[in-house]
Amino acid sequence: MSGVTMLGKVTVLRPKDRLRQNAEPVAAIYRDLGTAQAEQVVTRALGELALTMSSLATQVRARDLHDLGRQLRRLQRMSEQLGMISLGQVAGDLRLCLDQGDSTAFSAVWARLLRVAERSLVVDKDLLETS
């Protein structure tokens, strides 16, 4: 966590999560499929991941938790397949909070998932050019 600012009696925290990523799964896709086809596969997978995050956000805002565990498992699996270690780990942590019925922890980990997802979904051109 970094960046603490005091505003009167209010402390503003600006958490900064360190992202862990593994380029090997994406590199393997490029080796196996070639550049053109791999770009399509990776782009489609990132799009599906972004749509899953959007769907999760909609569900959480609506407090519709009935299918959330399955969606978090899907997000975790997709993240791991793309080498997004941090994103997959936080999705698993959120699923654990959901399973345990800990609403306070859920809120905190949900905020972390949003931060990690936002940073993870920024396209890293160096990663995409691995071949």
PDB file of N, CA and C in Angstrom, residues 57-100:
ATOM      1  N   ALA A  57     -19.255  -7.056 -11.955  1.00  0.00           N
ATOM      2  CA  ALA A  57     -19.532  -5.730 -11.383  1.00  0.00           C
ATOM      3  C   ALA A  57     -21.030  -5.458 -11.351  1.00  0.00           C
ATOM      4  N   THR A  58     -21.712  -5.834 -12.414  1.00  0.00           N
ATOM      5  CA  THR A  58     -23.164  -5.654 -12.470  1.00  0.00           C
ATOM      6  C   THR A  58     -23.844  -6.475 -11.380  1.00  0.00           C
ATOM      7  N   GLN A  59     -23.410  -7.712 -11.217  1.00  0.00           N
ATOM      8  CA  GLN A  59     -23.999  -8.577 -10.194  1.00  0.00           C
ATOM      9  C   GLN A  59     -23.753  -8.035  -8.786  1.00  0.00           C
ATOM     10  N   VAL A  60     -22.528  -7.592  -8.529  1.00  0.00           N
ATOM     11  CA  VAL A  60     -22.198  -7.098  -7.189  1.00  0.00           C
ATOM     12  C   VAL A  60     -22.998  -5.829  -6.890  1.00  0.00           C
ATOM     13  N   ARG A  61     -23.084  -4.918  -7.865  1.00  0.00           N
ATOM     14  CA  ARG A  61     -23.877  -3.695  -7.660  1.00  0.00           C
ATOM     15  C   ARG A  61     -25.330  -4.022  -7.357  1.00  0.00           C
ATOM     16  N   ALA A  62     -25.860  -5.045  -8.012  1.00  0.00           N
ATOM     17  CA  ALA A  62     -27.256  -5.445  -7.816  1.00  0.00           C
ATOM     18  C   ALA A  62     -27.418  -6.366  -6.594  1.00  0.00           C
ATOM     19  N   ARG A  63     -26.309  -6.669  -5.945  1.00  0.00           N
ATOM     20  CA  ARG A  63     -26.294  -7.602  -4.800  1.00  0.00           C
ATOM     21  C   ARG A  63     -26.894  -8.957  -5.165  1.00  0.00           C
ATOM     22  N   ASP A  64     -26.656  -9.360  -6.410  1.00  0.00           N
ATOM     23  CA  ASP A  64     -27.118 -10.653  -6.918  1.00  0.00           C
ATOM     24  C   ASP A  64     -25.957 -11.637  -6.800  1.00  0.00           C
ATOM     25  N   LEU A  65     -25.921 -12.375  -5.704  1.00  0.00           N
ATOM     26  CA  LEU A  65     -24.784 -13.252  -5.418  1.00  0.00           C
ATOM     27  C   LEU A  65     -25.038 -14.709  -5.785  1.00  0.00           C
ATOM     28  N   HIS A  66     -26.184 -15.009  -6.363  1.00  0.00           N
ATOM     29  CA  HIS A  66     -26.568 -16.410  -6.570  1.00  0.00           C
ATOM     30  C   HIS A  66     -25.595 -17.188  -7.453  1.00  0.00           C
ATOM     31  N   ASP A  67     -25.007 -16.599  -8.450  1.00  0.00           N
ATOM     32  CA  ASP A  67     -24.127 -17.289  -9.398  1.00  0.00           C
ATOM     33  C   ASP A  67     -22.697 -16.741  -9.323  1.00  0.00           C
ATOM     34  N   LEU A  68     -22.431 -15.905  -8.340  1.00  0.00           N
ATOM     35  CA  LEU A  68     -21.154 -15.197  -8.284  1.00  0.00           C
ATOM     36  C   LEU A  68     -19.971 -16.133  -8.110  1.00  0.00           C
ATOM     37  N   GLY A  69     -20.112 -17.164  -7.305  1.00  0.00           N
ATOM     38  CA  GLY A  69     -19.006 -18.097  -7.086  1.00  0.00           C
ATOM     39  C   GLY A  69     -18.548 -18.757  -8.373  1.00  0.00           C
ATOM     40  N   ARG A  70     -19.498 -19.168  -9.196  1.00  0.00           N
ATOM     41  CA  ARG A  70     -19.161 -19.802 -10.485  1.00  0.00           C
ATOM     42  C   ARG A  70     -18.467 -18.810 -11.412  1.00  0.00           C
ATOM     43  N   GLN A  71     -18.956 -17.569 -11.435  1.00  0.00           N
ATOM     44  CA  GLN A  71     -18.347 -16.543 -12.278  1.00  0.00           C
ATOM     45  C   GLN A  71     -16.923 -16.216 -11.809  1.00  0.00           C
ATOM     46  N   LEU A  72     -16.720 -16.184 -10.498  1.00  0.00           N
ATOM     47  CA  LEU A  72     -15.378 -15.929  -9.964  1.00  0.00           C
ATOM     48  C   LEU A  72     -14.435 -17.073 -10.298  1.00  0.00           C
ATOM     49  N   ARG A  73     -14.932 -18.300 -10.250  1.00  0.00           N
ATOM     50  CA  ARG A  73     -14.125 -19.461 -10.640  1.00  0.00           C
ATOM     51  C   ARG A  73     -13.727 -19.344 -12.111  1.00  0.00           C
ATOM     52  N   ARG A  74     -14.663 -18.919 -12.945  1.00  0.00           N
ATOM     53  CA  ARG A  74     -14.396 -18.741 -14.379  1.00  0.00           C
ATOM     54  C   ARG A  74     -13.328 -17.659 -14.588  1.00  0.00           C
ATOM     55  N   LEU A  75     -13.472 -16.544 -13.874  1.00  0.00           N
ATOM     56  CA  LEU A  75     -12.484 -15.466 -13.961  1.00  0.00           C
ATOM     57  C   LEU A  75     -11.109 -15.960 -13.522  1.00  0.00           C
ATOM     58  N   GLN A  76     -11.076 -16.720 -12.458  1.00  0.00           N
ATOM     59  CA  GLN A  76      -9.818 -17.255 -11.954  1.00  0.00           C
ATOM     60  C   GLN A  76      -9.167 -18.160 -13.004  1.00  0.00           C
ATOM     61  N   ARG A  77      -9.927 -19.041 -13.580  1.00  0.00           N
ATOM     62  CA  ARG A  77      -9.414 -19.971 -14.599  1.00  0.00           C
ATOM     63  C   ARG A  77      -8.894 -19.211 -15.832  1.00  0.00           C
ATOM     64  N   MET A  78      -9.673 -18.250 -16.320  1.00  0.00           N
ATOM     65  CA  MET A  78      -9.243 -17.478 -17.496  1.00  0.00           C
ATOM     66  C   MET A  78      -7.967 -16.697 -17.191  1.00  0.00           C
ATOM     67  N   SER A  79      -7.903 -16.111 -16.008  1.00  0.00           N
ATOM     68  CA  SER A  79      -6.721 -15.334 -15.612  1.00  0.00           C
ATOM     69  C   SER A  79      -5.483 -16.210 -15.595  1.00  0.00           C
ATOM     70  N   GLU A  80      -5.620 -17.379 -15.014  1.00  0.00           N
ATOM     71  CA  GLU A  80      -4.486 -18.298 -14.931  1.00  0.00           C
ATOM     72  C   GLU A  80      -4.038 -18.749 -16.313  1.00  0.00           C
ATOM     73  N   GLN A  81      -4.982 -18.968 -17.232  1.00  0.00           N
ATOM     74  CA  GLN A  81      -4.637 -19.390 -18.592  1.00  0.00           C
ATOM     75  C   GLN A  81      -3.866 -18.309 -19.347  1.00  0.00           C
ATOM     76  N   LEU A  82      -4.046 -17.056 -18.940  1.00  0.00           N
ATOM     77  CA  LEU A  82      -3.340 -15.936 -19.573  1.00  0.00           C
ATOM     78  C   LEU A  82      -2.126 -15.479 -18.757  1.00  0.00           C
ATOM     79  N   GLY A  83      -1.817 -16.197 -17.699  1.00  0.00           N
ATOM     80  CA  GLY A  83      -0.648 -15.855 -16.896  1.00  0.00           C
ATOM     81  C   GLY A  83      -0.859 -14.666 -15.976  1.00  0.00           C
ATOM     82  N   MET A  84      -2.100 -14.289 -15.738  1.00  0.00           N
ATOM     83  CA  MET A  84      -2.409 -13.172 -14.842  1.00  0.00           C
ATOM     84  C   MET A  84      -2.545 -13.702 -13.425  1.00  0.00           C
ATOM     85  N   ILE A  85      -1.417 -13.943 -12.804  1.00  0.00           N
ATOM     86  CA  ILE A  85      -1.358 -14.602 -11.506  1.00  0.00           C
ATOM     87  C   ILE A  85      -2.123 -13.818 -10.444  1.00  0.00           C
ATOM     88  N   SER A  86      -1.858 -12.516 -10.344  1.00  0.00           N
ATOM     89  CA  SER A  86      -2.505 -11.701  -9.313  1.00  0.00           C
ATOM     90  C   SER A  86      -4.016 -11.674  -9.480  1.00  0.00           C
ATOM     91  N   LEU A  87      -4.475 -11.507 -10.694  1.00  0.00           N
ATOM     92  CA  LEU A  87      -5.913 -11.440 -10.940  1.00  0.00           C
ATOM     93  C   LEU A  87      -6.587 -12.755 -10.552  1.00  0.00           C
ATOM     94  N   GLY A  88      -5.991 -13.865 -10.931  1.00  0.00           N
ATOM     95  CA  GLY A  88      -6.544 -15.163 -10.568  1.00  0.00           C
ATOM     96  C   GLY A  88      -6.552 -15.388  -9.065  1.00  0.00           C
ATOM     97  N   GLN A  89      -5.483 -14.967  -8.417  1.00  0.00           N
ATOM     98  CA  GLN A  89      -5.390 -15.146  -6.973  1.00  0.00           C
ATOM     99  C   GLN A  89      -6.442 -14.315  -6.233  1.00  0.00           C
ATOM    100  N   VAL A  90      -6.624 -13.069  -6.644  1.00  0.00           N
ATOM    101  CA  VAL A  90      -7.604 -12.210  -5.977  1.00  0.00           C
ATOM    102  C   VAL A  90      -9.024 -12.717  -6.246  1.00  0.00           C
ATOM    103  N   ALA A  91      -9.274 -13.230  -7.444  1.00  0.00           N
ATOM    104  CA  ALA A  91     -10.599 -13.815  -7.731  1.00  0.00           C
ATOM    105  C   ALA A  91     -10.855 -15.002  -6.801  1.00  0.00           C
ATOM    106  N   GLY A  92      -9.832 -15.810  -6.565  1.00  0.00           N
ATOM    107  CA  GLY A  92      -9.963 -16.928  -5.629  1.00  0.00           C
ATOM    108  C   GLY A  92     -10.194 -16.450  -4.204  1.00  0.00           C
ATOM    109  N   ASP A  93      -9.486 -15.392  -3.808  1.00  0.00           N
ATOM    110  CA  ASP A  93      -9.678 -14.823  -2.476  1.00  0.00           C
ATOM    111  C   ASP A  93     -11.100 -14.304  -2.301  1.00  0.00           C
ATOM    112  N   LEU A  94     -11.636 -13.676  -3.345  1.00  0.00           N
ATOM    113  CA  LEU A  94     -12.999 -13.143  -3.270  1.00  0.00           C
ATOM    114  C   LEU A  94     -14.016 -14.276  -3.159  1.00  0.00           C
ATOM    115  N   ARG A  95     -13.764 -15.343  -3.885  1.00  0.00           N
ATOM    116  CA  ARG A  95     -14.653 -16.511  -3.803  1.00  0.00           C
ATOM    117  C   ARG A  95     -14.653 -17.091  -2.389  1.00  0.00           C
ATOM    118  N   LEU A  96     -13.493 -17.099  -1.762  1.00  0.00           N
ATOM    119  CA  LEU A  96     -13.393 -17.581  -0.381  1.00  0.00           C
ATOM    120  C   LEU A  96     -14.214 -16.697   0.566  1.00  0.00           C
ATOM    121  N   CYS A  97     -14.107 -15.373   0.397  1.00  0.00           N
ATOM    122  CA  CYS A  97     -14.907 -14.444   1.218  1.00  0.00           C
ATOM    123  C   CYS A  97     -16.392 -14.699   1.015  1.00  0.00           C
ATOM    124  N   LEU A  98     -16.786 -14.932  -0.226  1.00  0.00           N
ATOM    125  CA  LEU A  98     -18.184 -15.217  -0.541  1.00  0.00           C
ATOM    126  C   LEU A  98     -18.628 -16.511   0.132  1.00  0.00           C
ATOM    127  N   ASP A  99     -17.802 -17.547   0.013  1.00  0.00           N
ATOM    128  CA  ASP A  99     -18.137 -18.847   0.606  1.00  0.00           C
ATOM    129  C   ASP A  99     -18.262 -18.762   2.124  1.00  0.00           C
ATOM    130  N   GLN A 100     -17.444 -17.909   2.738  1.00  0.00           N
ATOM    131  CA  GLN A 100     -17.460 -17.780   4.189  1.00  0.00           C
ATOM    132  C   GLN A 100     -18.517 -16.792   4.683  1.00  0.00           C
TER     133      GLN A 100
END
